[in-house]
PDB file of C-alpha atoms in Angstrom:
ATOM      1  CA  MET A1428     -27.964  -8.735  29.453  1.00  0.00           C
ATOM      2  CA  GLN A1429     -30.828 -11.618  29.654  1.00  0.00           C
ATOM      3  CA  LYS A1430     -30.105 -12.044  33.245  1.00  0.00           C
ATOM      4  CA  GLN A1431     -30.206  -8.040  34.007  1.00  0.00           C
ATOM      5  CA  GLY A1432     -33.434  -8.066  32.433  1.00  0.00           C
ATOM      6  CA  LYS A1433     -32.514  -6.301  29.212  1.00  0.00           C
ATOM      7  CA  ALA A1434     -33.209  -7.021  25.759  1.00  0.00           C
ATOM      8  CA  VAL A1435     -30.158  -8.484  23.251  1.00  0.00           C
ATOM      9  CA  ASP A1436     -30.007  -7.022  20.071  1.00  0.00           C
ATOM     10  CA  PRO A1437     -29.064  -9.563  17.665  1.00  0.00           C
ATOM     11  CA  ALA A1438     -27.691  -6.963  15.201  1.00  0.00           C
ATOM     12  CA  ARG A1439     -25.104  -6.178  18.216  1.00  0.00           C
ATOM     13  CA  PHE A1440     -24.049  -9.976  18.523  1.00  0.00           C
ATOM     14  CA  GLU A1441     -23.610  -9.585  14.359  1.00  0.00           C
ATOM     15  CA  THR A1442     -21.577  -6.486  14.967  1.00  0.00           C
ATOM     16  CA  LEU A1443     -19.570  -8.334  17.190  1.00  0.00           C
ATOM     17  CA  SER A1444     -19.200 -11.240  15.294  1.00  0.00           C
ATOM     18  CA  GLN A1445     -17.667  -9.295  12.377  1.00  0.00           C
ATOM     19  CA  LYS A1446     -14.851  -7.577  14.474  1.00  0.00           C
ATOM     20  CA  ILE A1447     -14.015 -10.757  16.138  1.00  0.00           C
ATOM     21  CA  GLN A1448     -13.712 -12.357  12.378  1.00  0.00           C
ATOM     22  CA  HIS A1449     -11.296  -9.526  11.401  1.00  0.00           C
ATOM     23  CA  GLN A1450      -9.385  -9.939  14.430  1.00  0.00           C
ATOM     24  CA  VAL A1451      -8.632 -13.349  13.691  1.00  0.00           C
ATOM     25  CA  ALA A1452      -8.123 -13.046   9.880  1.00  0.00           C
ATOM     26  CA  ARG A1453      -5.547 -10.249  10.753  1.00  0.00           C
ATOM     27  CA  ALA A1454      -3.657 -12.126  13.642  1.00  0.00           C
ATOM     28  CA  ASP A1455      -3.541 -15.239  10.931  1.00  0.00           C
ATOM     29  CA  ASP A1456      -1.668 -12.702   8.591  1.00  0.00           C
ATOM     30  CA  ILE A1457       0.458 -11.408  11.116  1.00  0.00           C
ATOM     31  CA  ILE A1458       1.351 -14.853  12.178  1.00  0.00           C
ATOM     32  CA  LYS A1459       2.008 -15.922   8.394  1.00  0.00           C
ATOM     33  CA  ARG A1460       4.331 -13.093   7.628  1.00  0.00           C
ATOM     34  CA  LEU A1461       6.146 -13.471  10.889  1.00  0.00           C
ATOM     35  CA  ASN A1462       6.863 -17.144  10.035  1.00  0.00           C
ATOM     36  CA  ARG A1463       7.785 -16.655   6.283  1.00  0.00           C
ATOM     37  CA  PHE A1464      10.403 -13.973   8.337  1.00  0.00           C
ATOM     38  CA  SER A1465      11.404 -16.216  10.573  1.00  0.00           C
ATOM     39  CA  HIS A1466      12.175 -18.676   7.918  1.00  0.00           C
ATOM     40  CA  SER A1467      14.273 -16.248   5.860  1.00  0.00           C
ATOM     41  CA  VAL A1468      17.376 -17.275   7.475  1.00  0.00           C
ATOM     42  CA  ASP A1469      16.840 -20.466   6.942  1.00  0.00           C
ATOM     43  CA  GLU A1470      19.425 -20.543   3.274  1.00  0.00           C
ATOM     44  CA  THR A1471      21.936 -18.417   3.165  1.00  0.00           C
ATOM     45  CA  CYS A1472      21.755 -17.637  -0.703  1.00  0.00           C
ATOM     46  CA  MET A1473      18.919 -18.379  -2.586  1.00  0.00           C
ATOM     47  CA  THR A1474      16.819 -17.032  -5.374  1.00  0.00           C
ATOM     48  CA  VAL A1475      14.185 -14.088  -5.064  1.00  0.00           C
ATOM     49  CA  ASP A1476      11.799 -11.920  -6.675  1.00  0.00           C
ATOM     50  CA  LEU A1477      12.960  -8.691  -6.268  1.00  0.00           C
ATOM     51  CA  ALA A1478       9.476  -7.071  -5.913  1.00  0.00           C
ATOM     52  CA  ASP A1479       7.841  -9.958  -4.262  1.00  0.00           C
ATOM     53  CA  THR A1480      10.732  -9.407  -1.398  1.00  0.00           C
ATOM     54  CA  ILE A1481      10.281  -5.675  -1.127  1.00  0.00           C
ATOM     55  CA  GLU A1482       6.332  -5.891  -1.085  1.00  0.00           C
ATOM     56  CA  PHE A1483       6.529  -8.278   1.446  1.00  0.00           C
ATOM     57  CA  MET A1484       9.112  -5.901   3.526  1.00  0.00           C
ATOM     58  CA  ILE A1485       6.354  -3.223   3.136  1.00  0.00           C
ATOM     59  CA  ALA A1486       3.507  -5.118   4.636  1.00  0.00           C
ATOM     60  CA  ILE A1487       6.135  -6.168   7.573  1.00  0.00           C
ATOM     61  CA  CYS A1488       6.805  -2.394   7.985  1.00  0.00           C
ATOM     62  CA  ALA A1489       2.960  -1.216   7.515  1.00  0.00           C
ATOM     63  CA  ARG A1490       2.535  -0.495  11.228  1.00  0.00           C
ATOM     64  CA  LEU A1491       5.392   1.426  11.659  1.00  0.00           C
ATOM     65  CA  THR A1492       5.208   3.538   8.434  1.00  0.00           C
ATOM     66  CA  ALA A1493       1.899   4.451   9.534  1.00  0.00           C
ATOM     67  CA  GLY A1494       2.937   5.503  12.619  1.00  0.00           C
ATOM     68  CA  ARG A1495       5.122   7.835  11.248  1.00  0.00           C
ATOM     69  CA  ARG A1496       1.980   8.450   8.615  1.00  0.00           C
ATOM     70  CA  LYS A1497       4.302   7.859   5.165  1.00  0.00           C
ATOM     71  CA  LYS A1498       3.515   5.467   2.481  1.00  0.00           C
ATOM     72  CA  LEU A1499       5.726   3.232   0.775  1.00  0.00           C
ATOM     73  CA  ASP A1500       4.435   2.775  -2.762  1.00  0.00           C
ATOM     74  CA  LEU A1501       6.141  -0.341  -4.701  1.00  0.00           C
ATOM     75  CA  ILE A1502       6.042   0.687  -8.865  1.00  0.00           C
ATOM     76  CA  ARG A1503       5.972  -3.226  -9.935  1.00  0.00           C
ATOM     77  CA  PRO A1504       7.864  -3.866 -13.146  1.00  0.00           C
ATOM     78  CA  GLU A1505       6.613  -5.512 -16.021  1.00  0.00           C
ATOM     79  CA  GLN A1506       9.018  -8.138 -15.696  1.00  0.00           C
ATOM     80  CA  PRO A1507      10.418 -10.354 -12.789  1.00  0.00           C
ATOM     81  CA  ILE A1508      13.651  -9.126 -11.386  1.00  0.00           C
ATOM     82  CA  THR A1509      15.143 -12.095  -9.357  1.00  0.00           C
ATOM     83  CA  LEU A1510      18.558 -12.034  -7.371  1.00  0.00           C
ATOM     84  CA  VAL A1511      20.415 -14.754  -5.946  1.00  0.00           C
ATOM     85  CA  THR A1512      21.171 -13.127  -2.962  1.00  0.00           C
ATOM     86  CA  ASN A1513      20.762 -13.798   1.264  1.00  0.00           C
ATOM     87  CA  LEU A1514      17.329 -13.061   1.398  1.00  0.00           C
ATOM     88  CA  PHE A1515      17.726 -11.888   5.159  1.00  0.00           C
ATOM     89  CA  GLY A1516      20.530  -9.457   4.570  1.00  0.00           C
ATOM     90  CA  LEU A1517      18.001  -8.339   1.339  1.00  0.00           C
ATOM     91  CA  GLU A1518      15.167  -7.882   3.955  1.00  0.00           C
ATOM     92  CA  ASN A1519      17.599  -6.237   6.669  1.00  0.00           C
ATOM     93  CA  ILE A1520      18.670  -3.228   4.104  1.00  0.00           C
ATOM     94  CA  LEU A1521      15.616  -3.108   2.861  1.00  0.00           C
ATOM     95  CA  TRP A1522      14.009  -2.393   6.543  1.00  0.00           C
ATOM     96  CA  HIS A1523      17.267  -0.104   6.808  1.00  0.00           C
ATOM     97  CA  CYS A1524      16.736   2.056   3.235  1.00  0.00           C
ATOM     98  CA  PHE A1525      12.637   2.454   4.351  1.00  0.00           C
ATOM     99  CA  ASP A1526      13.541   3.624   7.581  1.00  0.00           C
ATOM    100  CA  PHE A1527      16.124   6.300   6.202  1.00  0.00           C
ATOM    101  CA  ALA A1528      13.806   7.132   3.440  1.00  0.00           C
ATOM    102  CA  MET A1529      11.145   7.717   5.668  1.00  0.00           C
ATOM    103  CA  SER A1530      13.293  10.224   7.755  1.00  0.00           C
ATOM    104  CA  ALA A1531      14.448  11.893   4.714  1.00  0.00           C
ATOM    105  CA  ALA A1532      10.885  11.993   3.057  1.00  0.00           C
ATOM    106  CA  GLY A1533      10.261  15.262   5.358  1.00  0.00           C
ATOM    107  CA  ASP A1534       6.571  16.287   5.283  1.00  0.00           C
ATOM    108  CA  SER A1535       6.221  14.274   2.223  1.00  0.00           C
ATOM    109  CA  PRO A1536       3.758  11.207   2.844  1.00  0.00           C
ATOM    110  CA  SER A1537       4.675   8.892   0.346  1.00  0.00           C
ATOM    111  CA  ILE A1538       7.497   7.377  -1.011  1.00  0.00           C
ATOM    112  CA  SER A1539       7.592   5.729  -4.152  1.00  0.00           C
ATOM    113  CA  ILE A1540       9.957   3.043  -4.617  1.00  0.00           C
ATOM    114  CA  GLY A1541      10.800   1.423  -8.423  1.00  0.00           C
ATOM    115  CA  LEU A1542      12.984  -1.387  -9.990  1.00  0.00           C
ATOM    116  CA  GLU A1543      14.981  -1.772 -12.805  1.00  0.00           C
ATOM    117  CA  THR A1544      17.981  -3.676 -14.185  1.00  0.00           C
ATOM    118  CA  ASP A1545      20.697  -1.265 -15.086  1.00  0.00           C
ATOM    119  CA  SER A1546      23.025  -4.111 -16.128  1.00  0.00           C
ATOM    120  CA  GLU A1547      22.974  -7.728 -16.826  1.00  0.00           C
ATOM    121  CA  SER A1548      24.611  -8.008 -13.656  1.00  0.00           C
ATOM    122  CA  ASN A1549      22.803  -5.375 -11.058  1.00  0.00           C
ATOM    123  CA  VAL A1550      19.976  -3.992 -10.462  1.00  0.00           C
ATOM    124  CA  ARG A1551      18.804  -0.536  -8.658  1.00  0.00           C
ATOM    125  CA  VAL A1552      16.041   0.066  -6.361  1.00  0.00           C
ATOM    126  CA  HIS A1553      15.438   3.769  -6.657  1.00  0.00           C
ATOM    127  CA  PHE A1554      13.533   5.254  -3.520  1.00  0.00           C
ATOM    128  CA  ASN A1555      11.719   8.762  -4.844  1.00  0.00           C
ATOM    129  CA  GLY A1556      10.667  11.631  -2.697  1.00  0.00           C
ATOM    130  CA  LEU A1557      12.776  12.230  -0.339  1.00  0.00           C
ATOM    131  CA  THR A1558      12.823  15.582  -0.359  1.00  0.00           C
ATOM    132  CA  GLU A1559      15.637  16.008   2.658  1.00  0.00           C
ATOM    133  CA  ALA A1560      17.903  13.034   1.156  1.00  0.00           C
ATOM    134  CA  THR A1561      20.490  15.546   0.302  1.00  0.00           C
ATOM    135  CA  LYS A1562      20.852  17.277   3.564  1.00  0.00           C
ATOM    136  CA  TYR A1563      22.175  13.824   5.044  1.00  0.00           C
ATOM    137  CA  GLY A1564      24.647  13.291   1.969  1.00  0.00           C
ATOM    138  CA  ASN A1565      26.806  10.001   2.785  1.00  0.00           C
ATOM    139  CA  THR A1566      27.566  10.570   6.200  1.00  0.00           C
ATOM    140  CA  LEU A1567      24.571   9.443   8.106  1.00  0.00           C
ATOM    141  CA  PHE A1568      23.540   6.981   5.662  1.00  0.00           C
ATOM    142  CA  PRO A1569      24.634   4.260   5.120  1.00  0.00           C
ATOM    143  CA  GLY A1570      25.721   4.039   9.080  1.00  0.00           C
ATOM    144  CA  GLU A1571      28.390   1.020   9.920  1.00  0.00           C
ATOM    145  CA  LYS A1572      25.574  -1.568  10.039  1.00  0.00           C
ATOM    146  CA  GLU A1573      24.320  -0.774   7.120  1.00  0.00           C
ATOM    147  CA  ALA A1574      27.675  -0.847   5.681  1.00  0.00           C
ATOM    148  CA  ALA A1575      28.406  -4.341   6.796  1.00  0.00           C
ATOM    149  CA  ILE A1576      24.850  -5.620   5.153  1.00  0.00           C
ATOM    150  CA  LEU A1577      25.793  -4.372   2.112  1.00  0.00           C
ATOM    151  CA  GLU A1578      29.221  -5.491   1.766  1.00  0.00           C
ATOM    152  CA  ASN A1579      27.787  -8.689   2.475  1.00  0.00           C
ATOM    153  CA  LEU A1580      25.320  -8.327   0.069  1.00  0.00           C
ATOM    154  CA  GLY A1581      27.940  -6.810  -2.574  1.00  0.00           C
ATOM    155  CA  GLY A1582      25.858  -3.791  -2.796  1.00  0.00           C
ATOM    156  CA  SER A1583      25.817   0.097  -2.357  1.00  0.00           C
ATOM    157  CA  VAL A1584      23.573   2.650  -1.571  1.00  0.00           C
ATOM    158  CA  VAL A1585      23.609   6.335  -2.857  1.00  0.00           C
ATOM    159  CA  LEU A1586      21.787   9.316  -1.657  1.00  0.00           C
ATOM    160  CA  GLY A1587      20.534  12.289  -3.802  1.00  0.00           C
ATOM    161  CA  ASP A1588      20.566  11.141  -7.203  1.00  0.00           C
ATOM    162  CA  GLY A1589      18.325  13.519  -9.338  1.00  0.00           C
ATOM    163  CA  ASP A1590      15.175  13.453  -7.755  1.00  0.00           C
ATOM    164  CA  THR A1591      15.393  10.034  -6.863  1.00  0.00           C
ATOM    165  CA  GLY A1592      16.428  10.951  -3.902  1.00  0.00           C
ATOM    166  CA  MET A1593      18.200   7.265  -2.651  1.00  0.00           C
ATOM    167  CA  VAL A1594      19.267   4.327  -5.135  1.00  0.00           C
ATOM    168  CA  LEU A1595      20.262   0.980  -3.208  1.00  0.00           C
ATOM    169  CA  THR A1596      22.124  -1.145  -6.202  1.00  0.00           C
ATOM    170  CA  LEU A1597      22.361  -4.799  -5.973  1.00  0.00           C
ATOM    171  CA  PRO A1598      24.236  -7.354  -7.516  1.00  0.00           C
ATOM    172  CA  ARG A1599      21.890 -10.219  -9.649  1.00  0.00           C
ATOM    173  CA  ARG A1600      24.098 -12.924  -8.203  1.00  0.00           C
ATOM    174  CA  ARG A1601      26.108 -12.856  -5.227  1.00  0.00           C
TER     175      ARG A1601
END
């Protein structure tokens, strides 16, 4: 700008600098998430905090959910709920549940996710706000891919469970 004889505005440099810092921080966050995700295949069985894993997957899928104009909201339990499971399989089935839930939510922009233990041996992940879940029945979801993952994890998915819309049940120890 100076070579062209134009005045250099310091405020413009400040704005550009802030935008660059924001994008660098964003890229760093994305790389850290992808690195964590890529290492989820390192161990076949490990102890995981279910709420932390769901929050992580919500963060990984944030751009996809925003593109579909949906928001996934986790209602954290008061006490941590841990599972001994295959982390990659868990992340995989969570993604498939998120994807289906966004389709089954119809016009509803928000899907709430709640956690509970239904016994000493199982946990349940409730997907609320799926106004169109009952129209699918259990014929389209879970499909073959999801059924194979669920079998590996020892879990199940039921659609149309009252107001919930969908319940993912997983054993606490596989």
